[in-house]
Coordinates of C-alpha atoms and ligand atoms in Angstrom, one line a residue:
X108 CA -20.0 -24.3 -21.9
X109 CA -16.2 -23.2 -21.3
X110 CA -15.3 -23.0 -17.6
X111 CA -15.0 -19.2 -18.1
X112 CA -18.6 -18.9 -18.5
X113 CA -19.4 -20.7 -15.1
X114 CA -20.2 -17.0 -14.0
X115 CA -23.8 -17.6 -15.7
X116 CA -24.9 -20.3 -13.3
X117 CA -23.4 -18.3 -10.2
X118 CA -24.5 -15.6 -7.7
X119 CA -22.4 -13.3 -5.8
X120 CA -22.3 -11.6 -2.3
X121 CA -20.9 -8.5 -2.2
X122 CA -18.6 -7.5 1.0
X123 CA -17.9 -3.8 1.8
X124 CA -15.8 -4.7 4.8
X125 CA -15.3 -1.9 7.0
X126 CA -18.9 -2.7 8.1
X127 CA -19.6 -6.4 7.5
X128 CA -17.8 -8.2 10.9
X129 CA -15.3 -6.9 13.3
X130 CA -13.4 -9.7 14.3
X131 CA -10.5 -8.1 16.5
X132 CA -12.7 -5.9 18.6
X133 CA -11.7 -2.2 17.4
X134 CA -15.0 -1.3 16.1
X135 CA -14.0 -1.6 12.6
X136 CA -14.7 -4.8 10.0
X137 CA -12.0 -6.6 8.9
X138 CA -10.8 -9.9 7.0
X139 CA -11.0 -11.8 10.7
X140 CA -14.6 -11.0 10.7
X141 CA -14.7 -12.1 6.8
X142 CA -13.0 -15.4 7.8
X143 CA -15.5 -16.2 10.8
X144 CA -18.6 -15.4 8.6
X145 CA -17.5 -17.3 5.1
X146 CA -19.7 -19.9 6.4
X147 CA -22.9 -17.8 6.7
X148 CA -21.9 -16.3 3.2
X149 CA -21.7 -19.8 1.9
X150 CA -25.1 -21.0 3.6
X151 CA -26.8 -18.1 1.4
X152 CA -26.4 -20.5 -1.3
X153 CA -24.0 -17.9 -3.4
X154 CA -21.2 -18.9 -5.5
X155 CA -18.7 -16.0 -4.6
X156 CA -17.8 -12.8 -3.2
X157 CA -16.9 -9.8 -4.8
X158 CA -14.8 -7.4 -2.3
X159 CA -15.3 -3.6 -2.3
X160 CA -11.6 -2.4 -1.9
X161 CA -9.8 -3.9 1.4
X162 CA -6.3 -2.0 0.0
X163 CA -4.6 0.7 2.2
X164 CA -6.4 4.0 1.6
X165 CA -6.9 7.4 3.5
X166 CA -10.6 6.8 3.2
X167 CA -11.6 9.9 1.7
X168 CA -14.0 7.9 -0.5
X169 CA -13.8 4.8 1.9
X170 CA -11.4 2.6 0.0
X171 CA -11.9 3.9 -3.6
X172 CA -8.9 6.1 -3.0
X173 CA -5.9 3.4 -3.0
X174 CA -2.6 4.5 -2.0
X175 CA -1.3 1.0 -2.3
X176 CA -2.9 -1.8 -4.7
X177 CA -0.7 -4.6 -3.8
X178 CA -1.4 -4.5 -0.1
X179 CA -4.3 -4.7 2.7
X180 CA -5.6 -1.8 4.7
X181 CA -3.9 -2.1 8.3
X182 CA -7.5 -1.6 9.6
X183 CA -8.8 -5.0 7.5
X184 CA -5.4 -7.3 8.3
X185 CA -2.7 -8.3 6.4
X186 CA -1.8 -9.9 3.1
X187 CA -1.5 -13.4 5.2
X188 CA -4.7 -12.8 6.4
X189 CA -6.2 -12.1 3.0
X190 CA -4.7 -15.5 1.9
X191 CA -6.4 -17.2 4.7
X192 CA -9.5 -16.0 3.7
X193 CA -9.0 -16.5 0.0
X194 CA -8.0 -20.4 0.8
X195 CA -11.0 -20.6 3.0
X196 CA -13.3 -19.4 0.6
X197 CA -12.0 -21.8 -2.0
X198 CA -12.4 -24.6 0.1
X199 CA -16.0 -23.6 0.8
X200 CA -16.4 -23.6 -3.1
X201 CA -16.7 -19.7 -3.0
X202 CA -14.9 -17.5 -5.6
X203 CA -13.5 -14.4 -4.7
X204 CA -13.5 -10.9 -7.0
X205 CA -11.4 -8.1 -6.2
X206 CA -12.4 -4.3 -7.2
X207 CA -9.9 -3.1 -9.5
X208 CA -9.8 1.1 -9.4
X209 CA -7.6 2.5 -11.9
X210 CA -9.6 5.5 -13.0
X211 CA -7.8 7.2 -10.1
X212 CA -5.8 6.5 -6.9
X213 CA -5.4 8.5 -3.8
X214 CA -3.5 11.3 -3.7
X215 CA -1.6 10.2 -0.9
X216 CA -0.4 7.1 -3.5
X217 CA 3.4 7.5 -3.8
X218 CA 2.8 7.6 -7.6
X219 CA 1.0 11.0 -7.0
X220 CA 3.3 12.0 -4.2
X221 CA 6.2 11.7 -6.9
X222 CA 4.1 13.3 -9.8
X223 CA 3.6 16.4 -7.6
X224 CA 7.1 16.9 -7.6
X225 CA 7.8 18.3 -11.1
X226 CA 7.7 17.7 -14.7
X227 CA 10.8 16.0 -14.7
X228 CA 10.1 13.0 -12.3
X229 CA 9.5 9.6 -13.8
X230 CA 6.3 9.6 -12.5
X231 CA 5.3 13.2 -14.0
X232 CA 2.8 11.5 -16.9
X233 CA 1.3 9.3 -14.4
X234 CA -1.7 11.8 -13.5
X235 CA -3.2 14.4 -16.0
X236 CA -1.6 18.0 -15.1
X237 CA -2.4 21.2 -16.8
X238 CA -1.7 24.9 -16.5
X239 CA -5.1 25.8 -17.1
X240 CA -8.1 23.9 -16.3
X241 CA -11.1 23.4 -18.5
X242 CA -14.8 23.7 -17.4
X243 CA -15.6 20.0 -16.4
X244 CA -17.2 19.1 -13.1
X245 CA -16.4 16.6 -10.7
X246 CA -18.9 14.2 -9.6
X247 CA -18.2 14.3 -6.3
X248 CA -16.8 17.6 -5.3
X249 CA -17.1 20.8 -7.3
X250 CA -14.8 21.6 -10.4
X251 CA -12.6 18.8 -11.8
X252 CA -9.2 20.6 -11.2
X253 CA -7.3 21.2 -8.3
X254 CA -4.5 23.6 -8.1
X255 CA -1.1 21.9 -6.5
X256 CA 1.2 24.2 -5.3
X257 CA 4.0 22.1 -5.1
X258 CA 3.8 21.3 -9.1
X259 CA 2.7 24.7 -9.8
X260 CA -0.5 23.1 -12.2
X261 CA -3.7 22.0 -11.7
X262 CA -4.7 18.0 -11.7
X263 CA -7.8 16.3 -13.0
X264 CA -10.3 14.4 -10.2
X265 CA -13.5 13.3 -11.9
X266 CA -14.3 12.5 -8.3
X267 CA -13.2 13.9 -5.1
X268 CA -10.2 16.3 -4.5
X269 CA -8.2 13.2 -2.9
X270 CA -8.9 11.0 -6.0
X271 CA -6.5 12.4 -8.8
X272 CA -7.2 10.6 -12.2
X273 CA -4.5 8.6 -13.8
X274 CA -3.4 9.1 -17.1
X275 CA -4.3 6.0 -19.0
X276 CA -2.8 7.0 -21.9
X277 CA 0.8 6.8 -20.7
X278 CA 1.7 3.2 -21.4
X279 CA 3.7 3.1 -18.4
X280 CA 0.3 3.5 -16.3
X281 CA -1.2 0.5 -18.4
X282 CA 2.0 -1.6 -17.3
X283 CA 1.1 -1.0 -13.6
X284 CA -2.5 -1.9 -14.2
X285 CA -1.5 -5.3 -15.9
X286 CA 1.0 -5.8 -12.6
X287 CA -1.9 -5.3 -10.3
X288 CA -3.9 -7.6 -12.2
X289 CA -1.1 -10.3 -12.3
X290 CA -0.5 -9.5 -8.7
X291 CA -3.6 -10.5 -7.5
X292 CA -4.5 -13.4 -9.9
X293 CA -1.1 -15.1 -9.2
X294 CA -2.4 -15.2 -5.5
X295 CA -5.1 -16.8 -6.7
X296 CA -8.4 -14.4 -6.8
X297 CA -10.9 -15.6 -9.5
X298 CA -12.0 -11.9 -11.2
X299 CA -12.3 -8.3 -11.1
X300 CA -14.9 -5.8 -10.9
X301 CA -13.6 -2.7 -12.3
X302 CA -14.7 0.5 -11.0
X303 CA -16.0 3.5 -13.4
X304 CA -14.0 1.5 -16.1
X305 CA -15.8 3.5 -18.8
X306 CA -14.1 6.5 -17.7
X307 CA -10.3 5.7 -18.2
X308 CA -9.6 7.1 -21.4
X309 CA -10.3 10.9 -22.0
X310 CA -10.5 12.8 -25.3
X311 CA -7.5 14.3 -26.6
X312 CA -6.9 18.1 -25.8
X313 CA -9.7 17.7 -22.8
X314 CA -11.7 20.1 -24.4
X315 CA -14.6 22.0 -22.6
X316 CA -17.7 20.2 -22.0
X317 CA -21.2 21.6 -23.0
X318 CA -22.3 24.4 -21.1
X319 CA -25.7 23.6 -21.4
X320 CA -25.7 20.0 -19.8
X321 CA -26.7 20.7 -16.1
X322 CA -24.7 18.0 -14.1
X323 CA -21.3 16.7 -14.5
X324 CA -19.9 19.1 -17.5
X325 CA -17.5 17.3 -19.7
X326 CA -18.9 13.9 -19.1
X327 CA -19.0 13.2 -23.0
X328 CA -15.3 13.7 -23.4
X329 CA -14.3 10.8 -21.1
X330 CA -17.5 8.4 -20.9
X331 CA -16.6 5.5 -23.5
X332 CA -13.5 7.7 -24.5
X333 CA -11.6 7.5 -27.6
X334 CA -9.1 4.8 -26.5
X335 CA -11.2 2.9 -24.2
X336 CA -11.7 -0.6 -26.2
X337 CA -7.7 -0.8 -27.2
X338 CA -7.0 -0.3 -23.4
X339 CA -9.9 -2.8 -22.2
X340 CA -8.1 -5.4 -24.9
X341 CA -4.7 -5.1 -23.2
X342 CA -6.4 -5.7 -19.7
X343 CA -8.6 -8.4 -20.9
X344 CA -5.2 -10.2 -22.5
X345 CA -4.0 -10.7 -18.9
X346 CA -7.0 -11.9 -17.9
X347 CA -7.2 -14.3 -20.4
X348 CA -4.1 -16.0 -19.4
X349 CA -5.6 -16.8 -16.1
X350 CA -8.9 -17.6 -17.4
X351 CA -10.3 -14.8 -15.2
X352 CA -13.7 -12.9 -15.6
X353 CA -14.2 -9.2 -15.6
X354 CA -17.2 -7.1 -14.4
X355 CA -17.2 -3.8 -15.5
X356 CA -19.1 -0.8 -13.5
X357 CA -20.6 1.2 -16.2
X358 CA -22.0 4.2 -14.7
X359 CA -24.6 6.1 -17.3
X360 CA -23.9 3.5 -19.9
X361 CA -26.8 2.7 -22.6
X362 CA -27.2 -0.6 -23.8
X363 CA -26.0 -0.1 -27.0
X364 CA -22.8 1.1 -25.7
X365 CA -22.2 -1.6 -23.1
X366 CA -22.6 -4.0 -26.1
X367 CA -19.6 -2.8 -27.6
X368 CA -17.8 -4.3 -24.1
X369 CA -19.5 -7.3 -23.8
X370 CA -19.9 -8.9 -27.2
X371 CA -18.4 -8.8 -30.9
X372 CA -14.9 -7.5 -31.7
X373 CA -14.4 -5.6 -29.0
X374 CA -15.4 -7.8 -26.1
X375 CA -13.5 -7.0 -23.0
X376 CA -15.7 -7.7 -20.4
X377 CA -17.9 -10.4 -19.4
X378 CA -20.9 -8.6 -17.8
X379 CA -21.5 -4.9 -16.8
X380 CA -23.4 -3.0 -14.1
X381 CA -25.8 -0.7 -15.3
X382 CA -27.5 1.9 -13.7
X383 CA -30.5 2.5 -15.6
X384 CA -33.0 0.4 -13.3
X385 CA -31.4 2.9 -10.2
X386 CA -32.9 5.9 -11.9
X387 CA -36.7 4.8 -10.8
X388 CA -36.7 7.2 -8.2
X389 CA -34.4 9.6 -10.0
X390 CA -31.9 9.3 -7.0
X391 CA -28.9 10.3 -9.3
X392 CA -30.5 13.2 -10.7
X393 CA -30.4 14.8 -7.2
X394 CA -32.2 18.2 -8.7
X395 CA -35.5 16.4 -9.5
X396 CA -36.1 13.7 -6.9
X397 CA -39.3 12.1 -8.1
X398 CA -41.3 9.4 -6.2
X399 CA -40.5 6.0 -7.4
X400 CA -42.0 4.8 -10.5
X401 CA -42.4 0.9 -11.3
X402 CA -43.2 1.5 -15.1
X403 CA -39.7 3.1 -15.0
X404 CA -38.2 0.4 -13.2
X405 CA -39.7 -2.2 -15.2
X406 CA -38.7 -0.4 -18.7
X407 CA -35.1 -0.4 -17.5
X408 CA -35.1 -4.1 -16.4
X409 CA -36.8 -4.9 -19.9
X410 CA -34.6 -3.4 -21.9
X411 CA -31.5 -4.7 -20.7
X412 CA -33.1 -8.3 -20.6
X413 CA -34.1 -8.2 -24.5
X414 CA -31.2 -5.9 -25.7
X415 CA -28.6 -8.6 -24.0
X416 CA -30.6 -11.6 -24.6
X417 CA -28.4 -14.0 -27.0
X418 CA -25.5 -11.7 -27.1
X419 CA -24.4 -10.8 -23.6
X420 CA -25.1 -11.6 -19.9
X421 CA -26.4 -9.6 -17.5
X422 CA -25.6 -8.5 -14.1
X423 CA -28.8 -8.6 -11.6
X424 CA -28.5 -6.2 -8.5
X425 CA -30.4 -3.8 -6.4
X426 CA -28.2 -2.5 -3.7
X427 CA -24.6 -2.1 -3.4
X428 CA -22.3 0.1 -1.5
X429 CA -23.3 3.5 -3.6
X430 CA -27.0 2.7 -3.7
X431 CA -29.2 3.1 -0.3
X432 CA -31.4 0.2 1.0
X433 CA -33.9 -1.4 -1.6
X434 CA -36.8 -1.6 0.8
X435 CA -36.5 2.0 1.8
X436 CA -36.4 3.0 -1.9
X437 CA -38.8 0.7 -3.7
X438 CA -40.5 -1.3 -1.1
X439 CA -42.4 -0.4 2.1
X440 CA -40.0 2.0 3.6
X441 CA -40.8 4.5 1.3
X442 CA -43.8 5.1 3.6
X443 CA -41.5 5.9 6.2
X444 CA -43.4 7.2 9.9
X445 CA -41.5 7.9 12.5
X446 CA -43.7 6.0 14.8
X447 CA -42.7 2.6 13.2
X448 CA -39.2 1.5 13.8
X449 CA -39.7 -0.7 10.5
X450 CA -42.0 -0.4 7.8
X451 CA -45.2 -2.0 8.0
X452 CA -44.7 -4.6 5.3
X453 CA -40.8 -4.9 5.7
X454 CA -40.9 -8.4 5.3
X455 CA -43.2 -8.7 2.4
X456 CA -41.7 -6.1 0.4
X457 CA -38.4 -7.1 1.1
X458 CA -38.8 -10.9 -0.1
X459 CA -40.9 -9.4 -3.4
X460 CA -37.8 -7.5 -4.3
X461 CA -35.9 -10.3 -4.0
X462 CA -38.1 -12.2 -6.4
X463 CA -38.5 -9.1 -8.7
X464 CA -34.7 -9.3 -9.9
X465 CA -33.1 -12.9 -8.8
X466 CA -35.2 -14.9 -11.5
X467 CA -34.5 -12.6 -14.4
X468 CA -31.6 -13.7 -16.9
X469 CA -28.4 -12.8 -15.6
X470 CA -26.0 -13.0 -12.6
X471 CA -27.7 -12.2 -9.1
X472 CA -25.4 -9.9 -6.8
X473 CA -26.6 -9.5 -3.2
X474 CA -25.3 -6.7 -1.1
X475 CA -24.4 -7.3 2.5
X476 CA -27.3 -6.8 4.5
X477 CA -29.9 -6.7 1.9
X478 CA -30.8 -10.5 2.7
X479 CA -31.8 -9.5 6.0
X480 CA -33.6 -6.6 4.7
X481 CA -31.8 -3.7 6.3
X482 CA -33.4 -0.2 6.1
X483 CA -31.8 3.1 5.5
X484 CA -30.6 5.1 8.4
X485 CA -32.0 8.6 9.4
X486 CA -29.2 10.6 11.4
X487 CA -30.5 14.1 12.8
X488 CA -27.5 16.0 11.3
X489 CA -25.6 16.4 8.0
X490 CA -22.4 16.4 10.3
X491 CA -23.1 12.3 11.2
X492 CA -22.6 11.6 7.6
X493 CA -19.4 10.5 6.4
X494 CA -19.6 10.1 2.8
X495 CA -17.8 12.6 0.7
X496 CA -20.7 12.9 -2.2
X497 CA -23.7 13.1 0.7
X498 CA -22.0 16.0 2.1
X499 CA -21.5 17.9 -1.2
X500 CA -25.1 17.3 -2.4
X501 CA -26.4 18.6 1.0
X502 CA -24.3 21.5 0.8
X503 CA -24.6 22.4 -3.0
X504 CA -27.7 20.8 -4.9
X505 CA -30.0 21.9 -2.7
X506 CA -29.3 25.2 -1.3
X507 CA -32.8 26.7 -2.0
X508 CA -34.2 23.9 0.3
X509 CA -34.9 24.1 4.3
X510 CA -32.6 22.1 6.3
X511 CA -35.5 19.8 6.9
X512 CA -35.8 19.1 3.4
X513 CA -32.2 18.7 2.6
X514 CA -31.9 16.3 5.4
X515 CA -34.9 14.4 4.0
X516 CA -33.2 13.7 0.6
X517 CA -30.2 12.7 2.3
X518 CA -32.3 10.1 4.5
X519 CA -33.4 8.7 0.7
X520 CA -30.4 9.0 -0.9
X521 CA -26.9 8.9 0.9
X522 CA -24.8 6.3 0.4
X523 CA -24.1 6.1 4.2
X524 CA -27.1 4.1 4.5
X525 CA -26.0 1.1 2.9
X526 CA -22.7 1.3 4.9
X527 CA -24.2 0.6 8.5
X528 CA -22.8 -2.2 10.3
X529 CA -24.2 -5.6 9.3
X530 CA -26.9 -6.4 11.8
X531 CA -25.9 -9.8 13.1
X532 CA -28.0 -10.4 16.4
X533 CA -29.9 -8.2 19.1
X534 CA -26.8 -7.9 21.5
X535 CA -24.7 -4.6 21.9
X536 CA -24.1 -2.9 18.6
X537 CA -25.8 -5.5 16.8
X538 CA -23.3 -8.3 17.2
X539 CA -20.8 -6.6 14.7
X540 CA -18.4 -5.5 17.3
X541 CA -17.5 -5.8 21.1
X542 CA -17.1 -2.2 21.1
X543 CA -18.4 1.0 19.5
X544 CA -18.3 0.9 15.7
X545 CA -17.0 3.1 13.5
X546 CA -20.4 4.5 12.3
X547 CA -23.8 4.2 13.3
X548 CA -25.8 1.2 14.0
X549 CA -29.6 0.9 12.4
X550 CA -31.4 1.4 15.9
X551 CA -33.8 -1.5 14.2
X552 CA -31.2 -4.4 14.8
X553 CA -33.1 -5.7 17.5
X554 CA -35.8 -7.0 14.8
X555 CA -33.9 -6.7 11.6
X556 CA -30.7 -9.1 12.4
X557 CA -29.3 -12.4 11.0
X558 CA -30.1 -14.4 14.4
X559 CA -33.6 -13.5 14.4
X560 CA -34.1 -14.2 10.7
X561 CA -32.0 -17.8 10.8
X562 CA -34.6 -18.7 13.5
X563 CA -37.7 -17.9 11.5
X564 CA -38.6 -19.9 8.4
X565 CA -40.3 -17.2 6.9
X566 CA -37.9 -14.5 7.1
X567 CA -36.4 -12.2 4.4
X568 CA -33.0 -13.9 4.9
X569 CA -34.5 -17.7 4.3
X570 CA -36.3 -16.4 1.5
X571 CA -33.3 -15.1 -0.5
X572 CA -31.8 -18.5 0.3
X573 CA -35.0 -20.4 -1.4
X574 CA -34.7 -17.9 -4.3
X575 CA -30.8 -18.9 -5.1
X576 CA -31.4 -22.4 -4.5
X577 CA -34.3 -22.3 -7.1
X578 CA -32.6 -20.6 -9.7
X579 CA -29.7 -22.7 -9.2
X580 CA -31.2 -25.8 -10.0
X581 CA -33.1 -24.6 -12.9
X582 CA -31.9 -24.3 -16.4
X583 CA -34.7 -22.6 -17.3
X584 CA -34.3 -19.8 -14.9
X585 CA -30.8 -19.0 -15.5
X586 CA -30.8 -19.4 -19.5
X587 CA -34.5 -19.1 -20.3
X588 CA -36.2 -16.4 -22.4
X589 CA -37.1 -13.5 -20.5
X590 CA -40.6 -11.9 -21.5
X591 CA -42.7 -9.2 -19.5
X592 CA -46.6 -8.8 -19.5
X593 CA -48.8 -5.8 -18.9
X594 CA -45.5 -3.3 -19.0
X595 CA -48.3 -0.4 -18.3
X596 CA -49.3 -1.9 -15.1
X597 CA -48.8 0.6 -12.2
X598 CA -48.4 -2.2 -9.2
X599 CA -47.8 -5.2 -10.9
X600 CA -44.2 -6.5 -12.7
X601 CA -45.0 -10.0 -14.2
X602 CA -42.3 -11.8 -16.4
X603 CA -41.6 -15.2 -17.7
X604 CA -38.5 -17.4 -18.3
X605 CA -39.0 -20.1 -20.6
X606 CA -36.9 -23.0 -22.1
X607 CA -38.3 -25.7 -24.4
X608 CA -41.9 -26.9 -22.6
X609 CA -40.5 -24.9 -19.0
X610 CA -41.8 -22.1 -18.0
X611 CA -41.7 -19.9 -14.8
X612 CA -44.1 -17.1 -14.1
X613 CA -43.0 -14.6 -11.5
X614 CA -45.5 -12.2 -10.2
X615 CA -44.5 -9.3 -7.9
X616 CA -46.9 -6.5 -6.4
X617 CA -45.4 -3.4 -5.6
X618 CA -48.4 -1.9 -4.0
X619 CA -49.1 -1.8 -0.3
X620 CA -52.8 -2.5 -0.8
X621 CA -54.3 -5.6 -2.1
X622 CA -54.5 -5.5 -6.2
X623 CA -56.2 -7.4 -8.7
X624 CA -53.9 -9.3 -11.3
X625 CA -55.0 -10.5 -14.7
X626 CA -53.7 -13.7 -15.8
X627 CA -52.1 -13.3 -19.4
X628 CA -54.6 -14.3 -22.3
X629 CA -51.9 -16.6 -24.1
X630 CA -51.1 -18.7 -20.5
X631 CA -54.9 -19.3 -20.0
X632 CA -55.2 -23.0 -20.2
X633 CA -51.7 -23.8 -19.1
X634 CA -51.1 -25.9 -15.6
X635 CA -49.8 -23.7 -13.2
X636 CA -48.4 -25.0 -10.0
X637 CA -47.0 -22.6 -7.4
X638 CA -43.6 -22.9 -5.9
X639 CA -43.0 -20.0 -4.2
X640 CA -44.6 -17.2 -2.3
X641 CA -43.6 -14.4 0.1
X642 CA -46.0 -14.9 2.4
X643 CA -46.6 -18.1 5.0
X644 CA -47.8 -21.2 3.6
X645 CA -50.5 -21.6 5.9
X646 CA -51.9 -18.3 5.3
X647 CA -55.1 -18.8 2.9
X648 CA -54.5 -17.6 -0.5
X649 CA -57.1 -15.6 -2.2
X650 CA -58.0 -17.4 -5.3
X651 CA -59.8 -14.4 -7.0
X652 CA -56.8 -13.3 -8.7
X653 CA -56.0 -11.0 -5.8
X654 CA -52.5 -9.9 -4.8
X655 CA -51.8 -9.2 -1.0
X656 CA -49.7 -6.2 -0.4
X657 CA -46.2 -6.7 -1.9
X658 CA -47.2 -10.2 -2.6
X659 CA -44.7 -12.0 -5.0
X660 CA -45.6 -15.7 -6.4
X661 CA -43.4 -17.7 -8.6
X662 CA -45.5 -20.4 -10.8
X663 CA -44.1 -23.3 -12.6
X664 CA -46.3 -23.6 -15.9
X665 CA -47.0 -26.4 -18.2
X666 CA -49.0 -27.0 -21.3
X667 CA -52.2 -29.1 -20.5
Ligands
LIG828 C1 -17.2 3.8 -8.0 C2 -17.6 3.2 -6.8 C3 -18.2 4.3 -5.8 C4 -16.7 5.2 -6.2 C5 -16.7 5.7 -7.3 C6 -15.1 6.3 -7.4 O1 -19.0 4.3 -8.5 O2 -18.6 2.4 -6.8 O3 -18.0 3.8 -4.3 O4 -17.1 6.3 -4.9 O5 -16.7 4.7 -8.4 O6 -14.2 5.6 -7.4
LIG829 CA1 -11.4 -4.8 13.2

């Protein structure tokens, strides 16, 4: 294995800095807080950190609208403090990967400020300007075109209005991207997560999108666009010079398309974040939000596991800064009751969800707060939410619904639920800050917090540690062949990982009641040893093939 394939054995922790830990007492998470908590991150058993954007940004999209690619947002510290964090992380054996957001910049980026000035400006062609807009929709705010008075033209923004799309067909823009890569690589970072990277090449002439497709008209003209692999190859070349690795975010990408980025002649990425398994409750198709469907989830998992096997490498994740808390979506938080501060089977379902994905083939990612089982927040008015896409959804998609119904959807789907301050202990503001934080703290912090879970050997936190440690020391759990059993079962997700004589069998119940579990016929007669379970060891284990609510077990199997 070459050193650049180390990522296959590794796991990562995602930090969305604004809500991670406030180190200087202004209510906003920062690099001082990160520095302080690096030993904690290390203690989870992960091998590195992915930083969501830490760069200067007006925060129209909380960091994903960048106004300076080669600096640190003053709220979070400065370049010196970043270097300290990087050095300390490396000392601890943690890699650091940065977010590369180059589909668009902030409208407050100097390039855009220049570009607006006119057609003879040196930055004129850094963005996509037109006299007349086409019919494309933006993904965040209405139509994809905004008129600019100064320039007297429309600019394209696939996301918010304050996120104008860069013109990647301009070689100068691609040189800028390479220069950004080099800037951070020269400093010593280990890789990049590349934001909506499959959107950077737009079809020439920007033709109208098909009118009969419901959401995001025009997407087929910029998703995996005509020059994408050429541009990706240019970026790959720079990364290769440094031996760093690249993970692409691939919204709406099919496995077939993903393989073009991940293998063969056009290979430009080491891994890709796919979205398929995030559709198990149709969160992205807001019109038709449906209850969570385990069969859908399993299908998505298995599709990617099988398609990439032996050809490419998966990322494994359930939460990030765009996806609300998993216990609230796929765990017991689905059965919300205003009488309960935390779901009845909060702990059990939180731990089960960890086992459901960490043991698949791929590199696991854990999002801050996921490891302690943080849950969605339920604010009482849309005005309390800050995420641009939540606001748009509330004010457009659901106009037919009552206020209560619309708010209900926001409670299930808002990205803000992933962005509440991390709950460190049960002191004021959950130990996140000494002053009132920039955003609401989930009121369950007296139960759901790092300190309490450190002290409890059966906590969700300690279960994550066990899972990561188990994976780390088993070649079978890292490289082994994946196989799913009983794909039509509505409650049980069962899969195995096999390598040579060694097999692990992972069984996860997604039911909040007891269910009977069949044992696969062809595994009968094998010796099995229970090595991990999400219920405390001293509780009696039901030997009749019944699983308790949200029970998860990992067996090591051997031919007898
Ligand atoms: C990606 C990011 C998301 C951001 C969007 C636009 O999907 O993960 O947070 O809003 O791109 O940059
Ligand atoms: Ca701060």
